[in-house]
mmCIF file with all atom_site columns, C-alpha atoms in Angstrom:
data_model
loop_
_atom_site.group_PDB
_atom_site.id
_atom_site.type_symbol
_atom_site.label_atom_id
_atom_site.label_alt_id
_atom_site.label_comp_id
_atom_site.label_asym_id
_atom_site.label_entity_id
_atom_site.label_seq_id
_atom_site.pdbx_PDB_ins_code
_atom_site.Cartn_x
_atom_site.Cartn_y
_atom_site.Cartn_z
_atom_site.occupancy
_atom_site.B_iso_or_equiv
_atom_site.pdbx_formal_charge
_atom_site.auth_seq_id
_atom_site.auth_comp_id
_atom_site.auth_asym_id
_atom_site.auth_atom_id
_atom_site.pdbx_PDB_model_num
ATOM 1   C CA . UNK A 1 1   ? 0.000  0.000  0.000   1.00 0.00 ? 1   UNK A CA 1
ATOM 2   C CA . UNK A 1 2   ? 2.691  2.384  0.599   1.00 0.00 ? 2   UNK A CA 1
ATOM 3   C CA . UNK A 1 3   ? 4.402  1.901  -2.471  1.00 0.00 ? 3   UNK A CA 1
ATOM 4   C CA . UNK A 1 4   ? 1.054  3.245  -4.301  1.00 0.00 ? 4   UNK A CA 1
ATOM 5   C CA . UNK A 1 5   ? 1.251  6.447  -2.606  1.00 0.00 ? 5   UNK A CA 1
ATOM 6   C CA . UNK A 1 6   ? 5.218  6.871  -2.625  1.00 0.00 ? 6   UNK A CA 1
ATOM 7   C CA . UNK A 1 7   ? 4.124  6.544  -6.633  1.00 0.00 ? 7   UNK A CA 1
ATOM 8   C CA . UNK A 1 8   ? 1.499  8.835  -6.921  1.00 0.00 ? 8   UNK A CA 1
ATOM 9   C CA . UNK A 1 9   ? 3.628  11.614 -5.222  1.00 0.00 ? 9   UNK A CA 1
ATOM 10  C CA . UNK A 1 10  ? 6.979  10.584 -7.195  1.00 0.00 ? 10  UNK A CA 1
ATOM 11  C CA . UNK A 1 11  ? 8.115  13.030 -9.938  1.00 0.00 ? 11  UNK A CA 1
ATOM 12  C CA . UNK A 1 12  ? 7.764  10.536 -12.977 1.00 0.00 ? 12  UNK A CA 1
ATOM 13  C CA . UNK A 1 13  ? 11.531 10.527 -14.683 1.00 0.00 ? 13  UNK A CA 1
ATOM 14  C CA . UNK A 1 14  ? 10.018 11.921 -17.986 1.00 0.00 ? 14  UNK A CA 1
ATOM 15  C CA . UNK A 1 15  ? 9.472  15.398 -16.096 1.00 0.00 ? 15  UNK A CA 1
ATOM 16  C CA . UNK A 1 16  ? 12.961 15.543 -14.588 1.00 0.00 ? 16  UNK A CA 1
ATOM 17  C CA . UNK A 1 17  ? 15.257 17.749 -15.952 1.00 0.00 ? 17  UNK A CA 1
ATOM 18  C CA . UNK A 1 18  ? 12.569 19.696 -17.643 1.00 0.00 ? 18  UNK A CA 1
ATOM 19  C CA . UNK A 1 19  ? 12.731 23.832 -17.873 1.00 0.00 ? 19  UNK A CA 1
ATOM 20  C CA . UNK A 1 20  ? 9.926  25.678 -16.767 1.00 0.00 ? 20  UNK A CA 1
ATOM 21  C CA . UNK A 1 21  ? 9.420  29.076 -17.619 1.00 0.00 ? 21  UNK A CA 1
ATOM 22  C CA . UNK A 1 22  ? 6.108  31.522 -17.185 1.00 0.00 ? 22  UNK A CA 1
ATOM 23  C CA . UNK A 1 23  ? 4.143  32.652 -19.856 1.00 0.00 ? 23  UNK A CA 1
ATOM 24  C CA . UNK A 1 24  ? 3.055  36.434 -19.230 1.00 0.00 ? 24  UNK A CA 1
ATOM 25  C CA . UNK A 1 25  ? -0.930 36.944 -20.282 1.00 0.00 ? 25  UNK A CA 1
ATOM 26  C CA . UNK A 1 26  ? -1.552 40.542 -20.680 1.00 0.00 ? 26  UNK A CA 1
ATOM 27  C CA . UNK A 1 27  ? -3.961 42.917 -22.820 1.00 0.00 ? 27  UNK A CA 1
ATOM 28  C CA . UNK A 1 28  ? -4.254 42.806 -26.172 1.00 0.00 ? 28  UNK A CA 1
ATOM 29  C CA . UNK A 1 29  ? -4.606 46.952 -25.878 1.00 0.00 ? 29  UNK A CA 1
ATOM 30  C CA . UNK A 1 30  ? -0.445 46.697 -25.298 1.00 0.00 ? 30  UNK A CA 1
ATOM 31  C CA . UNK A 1 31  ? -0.622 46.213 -29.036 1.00 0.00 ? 31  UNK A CA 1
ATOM 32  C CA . UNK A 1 32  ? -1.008 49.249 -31.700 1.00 0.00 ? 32  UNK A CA 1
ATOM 33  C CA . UNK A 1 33  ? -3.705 48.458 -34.033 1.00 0.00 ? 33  UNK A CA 1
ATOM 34  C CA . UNK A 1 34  ? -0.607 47.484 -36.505 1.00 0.00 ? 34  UNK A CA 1
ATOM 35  C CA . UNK A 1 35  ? 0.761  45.759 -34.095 1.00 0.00 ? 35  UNK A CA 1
ATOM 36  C CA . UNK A 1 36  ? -2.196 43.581 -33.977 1.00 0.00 ? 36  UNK A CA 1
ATOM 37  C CA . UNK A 1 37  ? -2.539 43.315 -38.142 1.00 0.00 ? 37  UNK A CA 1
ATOM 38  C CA . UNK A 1 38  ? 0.807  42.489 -37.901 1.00 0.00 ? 38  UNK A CA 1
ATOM 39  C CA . UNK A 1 39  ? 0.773  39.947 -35.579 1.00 0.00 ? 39  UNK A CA 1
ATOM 40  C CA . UNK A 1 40  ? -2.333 38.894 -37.880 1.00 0.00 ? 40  UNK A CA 1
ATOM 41  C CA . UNK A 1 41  ? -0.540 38.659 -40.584 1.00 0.00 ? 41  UNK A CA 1
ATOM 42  C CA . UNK A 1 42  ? 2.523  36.744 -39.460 1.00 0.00 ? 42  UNK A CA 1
ATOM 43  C CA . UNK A 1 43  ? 0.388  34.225 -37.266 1.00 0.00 ? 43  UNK A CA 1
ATOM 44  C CA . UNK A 1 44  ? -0.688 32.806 -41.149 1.00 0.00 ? 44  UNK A CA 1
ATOM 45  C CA . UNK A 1 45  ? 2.976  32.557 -42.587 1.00 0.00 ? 45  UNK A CA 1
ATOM 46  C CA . UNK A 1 46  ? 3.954  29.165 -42.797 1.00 0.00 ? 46  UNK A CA 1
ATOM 47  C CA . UNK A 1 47  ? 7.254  29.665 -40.935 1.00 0.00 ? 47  UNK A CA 1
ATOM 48  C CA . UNK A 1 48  ? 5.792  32.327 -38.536 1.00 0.00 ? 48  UNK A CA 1
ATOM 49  C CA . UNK A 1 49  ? 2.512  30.785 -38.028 1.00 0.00 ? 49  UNK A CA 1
ATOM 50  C CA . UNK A 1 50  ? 5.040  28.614 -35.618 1.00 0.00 ? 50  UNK A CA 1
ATOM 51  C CA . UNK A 1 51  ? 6.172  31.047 -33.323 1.00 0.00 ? 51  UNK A CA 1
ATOM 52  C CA . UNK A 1 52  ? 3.256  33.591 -33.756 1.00 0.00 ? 52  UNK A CA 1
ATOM 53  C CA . UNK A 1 53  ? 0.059  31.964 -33.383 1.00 0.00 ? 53  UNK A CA 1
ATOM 54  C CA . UNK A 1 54  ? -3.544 33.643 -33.080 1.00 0.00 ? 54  UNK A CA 1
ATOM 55  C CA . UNK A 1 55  ? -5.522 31.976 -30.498 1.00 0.00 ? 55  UNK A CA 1
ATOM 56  C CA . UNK A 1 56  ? -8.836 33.832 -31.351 1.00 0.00 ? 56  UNK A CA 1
ATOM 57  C CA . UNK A 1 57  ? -8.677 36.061 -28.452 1.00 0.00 ? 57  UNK A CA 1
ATOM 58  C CA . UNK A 1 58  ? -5.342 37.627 -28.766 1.00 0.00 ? 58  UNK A CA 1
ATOM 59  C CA . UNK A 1 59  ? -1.487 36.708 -30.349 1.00 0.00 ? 59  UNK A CA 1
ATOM 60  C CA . UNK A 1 60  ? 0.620  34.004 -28.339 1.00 0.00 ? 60  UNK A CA 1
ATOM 61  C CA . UNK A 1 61  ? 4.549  34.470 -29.134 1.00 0.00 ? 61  UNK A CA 1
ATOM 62  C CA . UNK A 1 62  ? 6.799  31.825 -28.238 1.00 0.00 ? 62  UNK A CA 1
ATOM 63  C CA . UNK A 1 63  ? 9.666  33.567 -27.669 1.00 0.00 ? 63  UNK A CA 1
ATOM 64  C CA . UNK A 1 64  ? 11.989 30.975 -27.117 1.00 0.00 ? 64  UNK A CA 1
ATOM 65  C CA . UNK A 1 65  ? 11.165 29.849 -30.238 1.00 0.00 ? 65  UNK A CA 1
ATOM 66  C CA . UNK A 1 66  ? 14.283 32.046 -32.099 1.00 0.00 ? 66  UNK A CA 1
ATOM 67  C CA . UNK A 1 67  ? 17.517 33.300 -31.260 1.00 0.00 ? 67  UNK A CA 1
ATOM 68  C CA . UNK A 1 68  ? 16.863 37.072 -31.221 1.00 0.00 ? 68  UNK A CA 1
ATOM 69  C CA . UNK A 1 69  ? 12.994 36.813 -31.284 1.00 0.00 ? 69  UNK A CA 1
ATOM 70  C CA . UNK A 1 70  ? 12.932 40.626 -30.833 1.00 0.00 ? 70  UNK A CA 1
ATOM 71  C CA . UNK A 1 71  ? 15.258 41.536 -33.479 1.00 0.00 ? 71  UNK A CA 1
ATOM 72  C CA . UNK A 1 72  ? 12.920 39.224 -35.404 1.00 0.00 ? 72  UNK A CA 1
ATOM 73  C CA . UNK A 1 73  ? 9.961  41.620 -34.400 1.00 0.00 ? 73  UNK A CA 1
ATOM 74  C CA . UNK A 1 74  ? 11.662 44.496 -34.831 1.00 0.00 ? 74  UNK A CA 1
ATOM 75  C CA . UNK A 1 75  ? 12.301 43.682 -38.636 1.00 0.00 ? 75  UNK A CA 1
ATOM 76  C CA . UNK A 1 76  ? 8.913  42.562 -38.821 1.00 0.00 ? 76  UNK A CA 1
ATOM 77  C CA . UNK A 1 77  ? 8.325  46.491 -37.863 1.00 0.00 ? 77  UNK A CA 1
ATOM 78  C CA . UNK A 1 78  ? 6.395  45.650 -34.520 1.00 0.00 ? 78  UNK A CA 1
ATOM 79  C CA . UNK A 1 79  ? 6.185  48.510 -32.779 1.00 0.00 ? 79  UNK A CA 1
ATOM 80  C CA . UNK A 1 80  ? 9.137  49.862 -30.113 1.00 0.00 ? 80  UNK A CA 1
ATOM 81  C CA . UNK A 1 81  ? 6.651  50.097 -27.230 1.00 0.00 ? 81  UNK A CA 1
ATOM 82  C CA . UNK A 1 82  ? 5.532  46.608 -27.696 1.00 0.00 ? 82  UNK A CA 1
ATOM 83  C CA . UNK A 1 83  ? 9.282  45.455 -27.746 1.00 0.00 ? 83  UNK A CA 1
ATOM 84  C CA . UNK A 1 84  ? 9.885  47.217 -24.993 1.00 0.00 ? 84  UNK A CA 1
ATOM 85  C CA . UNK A 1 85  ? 7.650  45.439 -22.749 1.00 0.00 ? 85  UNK A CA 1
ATOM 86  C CA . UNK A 1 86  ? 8.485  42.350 -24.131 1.00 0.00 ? 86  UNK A CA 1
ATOM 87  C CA . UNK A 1 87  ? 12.424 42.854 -23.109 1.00 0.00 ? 87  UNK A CA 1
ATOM 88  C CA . UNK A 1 88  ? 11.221 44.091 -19.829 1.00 0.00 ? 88  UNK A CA 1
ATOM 89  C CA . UNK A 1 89  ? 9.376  40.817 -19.565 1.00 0.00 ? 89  UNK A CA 1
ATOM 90  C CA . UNK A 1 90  ? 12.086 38.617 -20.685 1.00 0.00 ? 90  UNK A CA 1
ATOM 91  C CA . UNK A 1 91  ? 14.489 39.946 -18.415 1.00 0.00 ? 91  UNK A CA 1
ATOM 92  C CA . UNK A 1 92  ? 12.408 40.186 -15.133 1.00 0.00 ? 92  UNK A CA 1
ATOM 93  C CA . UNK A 1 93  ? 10.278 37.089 -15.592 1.00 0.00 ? 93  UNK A CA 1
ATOM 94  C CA . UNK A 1 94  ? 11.713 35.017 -17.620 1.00 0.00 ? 94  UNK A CA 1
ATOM 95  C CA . UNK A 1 95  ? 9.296  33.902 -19.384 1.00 0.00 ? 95  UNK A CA 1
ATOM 96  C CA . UNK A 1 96  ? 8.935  31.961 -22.585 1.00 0.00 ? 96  UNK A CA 1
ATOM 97  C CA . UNK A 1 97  ? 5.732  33.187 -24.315 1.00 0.00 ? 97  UNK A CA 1
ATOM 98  C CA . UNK A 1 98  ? 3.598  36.197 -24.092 1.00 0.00 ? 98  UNK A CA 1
ATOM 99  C CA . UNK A 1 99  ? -0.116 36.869 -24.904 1.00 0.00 ? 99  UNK A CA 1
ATOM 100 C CA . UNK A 1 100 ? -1.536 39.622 -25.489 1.00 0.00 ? 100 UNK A CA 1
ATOM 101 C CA . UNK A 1 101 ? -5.049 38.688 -25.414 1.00 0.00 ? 101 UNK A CA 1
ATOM 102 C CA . UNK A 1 102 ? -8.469 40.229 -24.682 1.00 0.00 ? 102 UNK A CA 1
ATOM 103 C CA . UNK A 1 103 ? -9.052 38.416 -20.987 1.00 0.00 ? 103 UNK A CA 1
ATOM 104 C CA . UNK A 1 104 ? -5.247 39.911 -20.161 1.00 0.00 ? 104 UNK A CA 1
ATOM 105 C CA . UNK A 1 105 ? -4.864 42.671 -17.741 1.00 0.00 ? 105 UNK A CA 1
ATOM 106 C CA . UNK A 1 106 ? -3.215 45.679 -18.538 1.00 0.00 ? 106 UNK A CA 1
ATOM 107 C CA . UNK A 1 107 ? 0.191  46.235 -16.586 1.00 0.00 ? 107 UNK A CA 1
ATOM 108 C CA . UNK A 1 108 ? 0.768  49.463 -14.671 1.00 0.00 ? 108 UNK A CA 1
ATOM 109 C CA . UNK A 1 109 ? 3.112  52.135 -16.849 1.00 0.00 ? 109 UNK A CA 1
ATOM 110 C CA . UNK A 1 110 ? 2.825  50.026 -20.142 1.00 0.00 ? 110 UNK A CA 1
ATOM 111 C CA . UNK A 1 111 ? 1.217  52.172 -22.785 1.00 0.00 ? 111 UNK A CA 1
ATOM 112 C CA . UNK A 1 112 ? -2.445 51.586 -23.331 1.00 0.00 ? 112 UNK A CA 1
ATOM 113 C CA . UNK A 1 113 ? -3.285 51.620 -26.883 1.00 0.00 ? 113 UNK A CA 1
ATOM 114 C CA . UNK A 1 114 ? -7.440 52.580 -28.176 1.00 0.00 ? 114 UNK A CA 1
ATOM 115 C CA . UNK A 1 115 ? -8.000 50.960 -31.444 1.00 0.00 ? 115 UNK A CA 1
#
């Protein structure tokens, strides 16, 4: 009997040695309304649709996807402000992915865009 709950409460060896990281969920309004055509518009590229992916509420980014995902967005021509908070997020949170979607809440001193 013991051994059945040692089990249930053992890390099973598939998980070890995996990497976490957050994903941040904020609001879509962090966007410019190009931002958000943008983000349209790569989310149904072939080799963008990968990384950038429209989940019918907002954009999901995997930023760990690429080695300079911002660089990539920056070419792209997504907006500086939107970059910015996504650097700030990288290097405070650490996370791996972002949305920017319509349940998100908006984060104090990010700019607010009304499209």
């Amino acid at each position: 009997m013991s051994n059945q709950s040692e089990n249930k409460t053992a890390v099973p060896k598939i998980l070890t040695g995996c990497q976490l990281r957050p994903v941040l969920e904020c609001c879509i309004s962090h966007l410019t309304a190009r931002d958000a055509e943008l983000m349209q518009e790569l989310s149904r590229i072939k080799f963008e649709g990968e990384w950038i992916m429209d989940t019918g509420v907002g954009y999901l980014i995997r930023l760990d996807a690429h080695q300079h995902p911002l660089r990539r967005l920056r070419k792209f021509g997504l907006s500086r402000a939107a970059r910015q908070l996504i650097s700030r997020a990288v290097w405070q949170l650490d996370i791996g992915m972002i949305h920017f979607s319509q349940a998100g809440d908006e984060l104090d001193g990010v700019p607010v865009f009304d499209w």
